[in-house]
Amino acid sequence: DFSDDEDGDHPPNGSAPGPSSEASAGGAVIRRDKDADSFTAKMYVSPLMYGFIIGKKGAALGETQRLTNTIIKVPRNDTKGKAGSDESQTIVIKGPDRASVTAAVVRIEAIVLDNRSKVGFTHFISIPIGKDSEVQARASAVISDMKAHLVSEARRIDPSIFQDPSWMHWTVLVLRLHTQQELDLAKRLL
């Protein structure tokens, strides 16, 4: 449903229009529609971000559509916050020209970036120090000493709150990987 770029509207990198007539804006690919005088972008966004993109009673989405002269279709969030396939997370943006669609993509990306910190961490990277026998022995001694001094009926401290030394680790990094694309990128980089 896309065709060659016939109006000479070139991709931002300055290359000549080709058979795919694609240009990208952030994570979205913008294409000229084959059967209409319009442009379409598809971008992958975690369902966790839909509420921020739509806004209270659709206000944020309506404002984005009005300011950019586009029609934006946000999929229903049937996943209840769980990452699904990229197709289930595709937002479709249609507009009369590439500039309008690009403006909508940029605005949605800004909303996502502004609100990422409001959505929890999904992964962490750690160094499993508890696997080292010397660390285990020292940690076991410290834990035993703490239990001897702290655990009692009067203090109401349950001994089960103390971690098994073999599970000890240093958390190096926490990540927010909300889409399969983000997870795949992290795997490639790590």
CSV table of C-alpha atoms in Angstrom, one decimal:
chain,number,residue,atom,x,y,z
A,1,ASP,CA,0.0,0.0,0.0
A,2,PHE,CA,3.0,2.3,-0.4
A,3,SER,CA,4.6,3.7,-3.6
A,4,ASP,CA,7.6,5.6,-4.9
A,5,ASP,CA,8.0,9.1,-3.7
A,6,GLU,CA,6.8,11.0,-6.7
A,7,ASP,CA,6.8,14.6,-5.4
A,8,GLY,CA,10.6,14.8,-4.9
A,9,ASP,CA,10.3,14.8,-1.1
A,10,HIS,CA,13.6,13.3,-0.2
A,11,PRO,CA,14.5,11.4,2.9
A,12,PRO,CA,16.3,13.5,5.5
A,13,ASN,CA,19.7,12.0,4.8
A,14,GLY,CA,19.6,13.6,1.3
A,15,SER,CA,19.6,10.4,-0.6
A,16,ALA,CA,17.5,10.2,-3.7
A,17,PRO,CA,14.0,8.7,-3.5
A,18,GLY,CA,14.1,5.0,-4.2
A,19,PRO,CA,11.6,2.2,-4.8
A,20,SER,CA,10.7,2.0,-1.1
A,21,SER,CA,10.4,5.8,-0.7
A,22,GLU,CA,11.1,5.5,3.0
A,23,ALA,CA,12.4,8.1,5.4
A,24,SER,CA,12.8,7.6,9.1
A,25,ALA,CA,12.0,9.9,12.0
A,26,GLY,CA,13.3,8.4,15.2
A,27,GLY,CA,12.1,4.8,15.4
A,28,ALA,CA,9.4,5.2,12.7
A,29,VAL,CA,9.5,4.7,9.0
A,30,ILE,CA,7.5,7.2,7.0
A,31,ARG,CA,6.2,6.2,3.5
A,32,ARG,CA,4.1,7.8,0.8
A,33,ASP,CA,0.8,5.9,0.5
A,34,LYS,CA,0.3,4.2,-2.9
A,35,ASP,CA,-3.5,4.8,-3.2
A,36,ALA,CA,-3.7,8.2,-1.6
A,37,ASP,CA,-2.1,11.5,-1.5
A,38,SER,CA,-0.8,11.0,2.0
A,39,PHE,CA,2.0,9.7,4.1
A,40,THR,CA,2.0,7.0,6.8
A,41,ALA,CA,4.3,6.2,9.6
A,42,LYS,CA,4.3,3.1,11.8
A,43,MET,CA,6.1,3.2,15.1
A,44,TYR,CA,6.5,0.6,17.8
A,45,VAL,CA,5.6,1.8,21.3
A,46,SER,CA,5.2,-0.2,24.5
A,47,PRO,CA,1.5,-0.5,25.6
A,48,LEU,CA,2.7,0.9,28.9
A,49,MET,CA,3.0,4.2,27.2
A,50,TYR,CA,-0.4,4.4,25.6
A,51,GLY,CA,-2.0,6.2,28.5
A,52,PHE,CA,0.5,9.0,28.3
A,53,ILE,CA,0.1,9.3,24.5
A,54,ILE,CA,-3.7,9.3,24.7
A,55,GLY,CA,-3.9,11.4,27.9
A,56,LYS,CA,-6.9,12.0,30.1
A,57,LYS,CA,-10.1,11.5,28.0
A,58,GLY,CA,-8.0,11.6,24.8
A,59,ALA,CA,-6.8,15.1,25.3
A,60,ALA,CA,-3.1,14.6,24.6
A,61,LEU,CA,-3.8,12.5,21.5
A,62,GLY,CA,-6.3,15.0,20.2
A,63,GLU,CA,-3.9,17.9,20.7
A,64,THR,CA,-1.1,16.0,18.9
A,65,GLN,CA,-3.5,15.3,16.0
A,66,ARG,CA,-4.7,18.9,15.8
A,67,LEU,CA,-1.2,20.4,16.0
A,68,THR,CA,0.3,18.1,13.4
A,69,ASN,CA,-2.7,17.7,11.1
A,70,THR,CA,-2.6,13.9,11.3
A,71,ILE,CA,-4.8,11.0,12.2
A,72,ILE,CA,-3.2,8.7,14.8
A,73,LYS,CA,-4.4,5.2,15.6
A,74,VAL,CA,-3.2,3.8,18.9
A,75,PRO,CA,-3.9,0.0,19.3
A,76,ARG,CA,-6.1,-1.2,22.1
A,77,ASN,CA,-4.1,-2.2,25.1
A,78,ASP,CA,-5.2,-5.8,25.3
A,79,THR,CA,-1.9,-6.9,26.8
A,80,LYS,CA,-2.5,-5.2,30.1
A,81,GLY,CA,1.0,-3.8,30.2
A,82,LYS,CA,2.8,-7.0,29.1
A,83,ALA,CA,5.2,-6.8,26.1
A,84,GLY,CA,3.7,-8.5,23.1
A,85,SER,CA,4.7,-8.7,19.5
A,86,ASP,CA,5.8,-5.5,17.7
A,87,GLU,CA,2.7,-5.6,15.5
A,88,SER,CA,0.5,-5.4,18.6
A,89,GLN,CA,2.4,-2.3,19.6
A,90,THR,CA,2.3,-0.4,16.3
A,91,ILE,CA,1.0,3.1,16.3
A,92,VAL,CA,-0.1,4.3,12.8
A,93,ILE,CA,0.1,7.9,11.9
A,94,LYS,CA,-1.4,9.3,8.6
A,95,GLY,CA,-1.0,12.8,7.4
A,96,PRO,CA,-1.1,14.9,4.2
A,97,ASP,CA,2.7,15.4,4.0
A,98,ARG,CA,5.9,14.0,5.3
A,99,ALA,CA,6.5,17.0,7.6
A,100,SER,CA,3.1,16.6,9.4
A,101,VAL,CA,3.7,12.9,10.0
A,102,THR,CA,7.3,13.6,11.1
A,103,ALA,CA,6.0,16.2,13.6
A,104,ALA,CA,3.6,13.7,15.1
A,105,VAL,CA,6.3,11.0,15.4
A,106,VAL,CA,8.6,13.5,17.1
A,107,ARG,CA,5.8,14.6,19.5
A,108,ILE,CA,4.9,11.0,20.4
A,109,GLU,CA,8.6,10.1,21.0
A,110,ALA,CA,8.9,13.2,23.3
A,111,ILE,CA,5.9,12.0,25.2
A,112,VAL,CA,7.4,8.6,25.6
A,113,LEU,CA,10.8,10.0,26.7
A,114,ASP,CA,9.2,12.3,29.2
A,115,ASN,CA,7.3,9.5,30.8
A,116,ARG,CA,9.7,6.5,30.7
A,117,SER,CA,10.7,7.2,34.3
A,118,LYS,CA,7.1,6.8,35.4
A,119,VAL,CA,7.1,3.2,34.3
A,120,GLY,CA,9.0,0.6,36.3
A,121,PHE,CA,12.3,-1.1,35.6
A,122,THR,CA,12.0,-4.5,33.9
A,123,HIS,CA,15.5,-5.9,33.9
A,124,PHE,CA,18.8,-5.6,35.8
A,125,ILE,CA,22.4,-6.5,35.2
A,126,SER,CA,24.3,-7.9,38.2
A,127,ILE,CA,27.6,-9.5,39.2
A,128,PRO,CA,26.8,-12.7,41.1
A,129,ILE,CA,29.3,-12.3,44.0
A,130,GLY,CA,27.6,-15.0,46.1
A,131,LYS,CA,28.9,-17.7,43.8
A,132,ASP,CA,32.4,-17.2,45.2
A,133,SER,CA,33.1,-19.6,48.1
A,134,GLU,CA,35.1,-17.0,50.1
A,135,VAL,CA,32.3,-14.4,49.8
A,136,GLN,CA,29.8,-17.1,50.8
A,137,ALA,CA,31.8,-18.1,53.9
A,138,ARG,CA,32.3,-14.4,55.0
A,139,ALA,CA,28.6,-13.5,54.3
A,140,SER,CA,27.4,-16.6,56.2
A,141,ALA,CA,29.5,-15.6,59.2
A,142,VAL,CA,28.1,-12.0,59.2
A,143,ILE,CA,24.5,-13.3,58.7
A,144,SER,CA,24.9,-15.8,61.6
A,145,ASP,CA,26.3,-13.1,63.8
A,146,MET,CA,23.4,-10.8,62.9
A,147,LYS,CA,20.8,-13.5,63.5
A,148,ALA,CA,22.4,-14.2,66.9
A,149,HIS,CA,22.1,-10.6,68.0
A,150,LEU,CA,18.8,-9.6,66.3
A,151,VAL,CA,16.5,-12.5,66.0
A,152,SER,CA,14.3,-13.0,69.0
A,153,GLU,CA,10.6,-13.1,69.8
A,154,ALA,CA,10.8,-9.8,71.6
A,155,ARG,CA,12.3,-8.0,68.6
A,156,ARG,CA,9.9,-9.8,66.2
A,157,ILE,CA,12.5,-10.3,63.6
A,158,ASP,CA,12.0,-13.4,61.5
A,159,PRO,CA,15.2,-15.2,60.5
A,160,SER,CA,13.7,-15.8,57.0
A,161,ILE,CA,14.4,-12.2,56.1
A,162,PHE,CA,18.1,-12.9,55.8
A,163,GLN,CA,19.3,-13.7,52.3
A,164,ASP,CA,21.0,-16.9,51.4
A,165,PRO,CA,24.6,-15.9,50.7
A,166,SER,CA,24.7,-17.8,47.4
A,167,TRP,CA,22.2,-15.3,46.0
A,168,MET,CA,24.3,-12.2,46.8
A,169,HIS,CA,25.0,-9.9,43.9
A,170,TRP,CA,26.0,-6.4,43.0
A,171,THR,CA,23.4,-4.7,40.8
A,172,VAL,CA,25.3,-2.8,38.2
A,173,LEU,CA,22.5,-1.4,36.1
A,174,VAL,CA,18.7,-1.4,36.0
A,175,LEU,CA,16.9,-1.1,32.7
A,176,ARG,CA,13.5,-0.2,31.3
A,177,LEU,CA,13.0,-2.5,28.3
A,178,HIS,CA,9.4,-2.2,27.4
A,179,THR,CA,9.4,-3.4,23.8
A,180,GLN,CA,10.9,-6.4,22.0
A,181,GLN,CA,13.0,-4.0,20.0
A,182,GLU,CA,14.5,-2.6,23.2
A,183,LEU,CA,15.1,-6.1,24.6
A,184,ASP,CA,16.8,-7.2,21.3
A,185,LEU,CA,19.0,-4.1,21.2
A,186,ALA,CA,20.1,-4.7,24.8
A,187,LYS,CA,20.9,-8.3,24.0
A,188,ARG,CA,23.0,-7.2,21.0
A,189,LEU,CA,24.9,-4.6,23.0
A,190,LEU,CA,25.6,-6.8,26.0
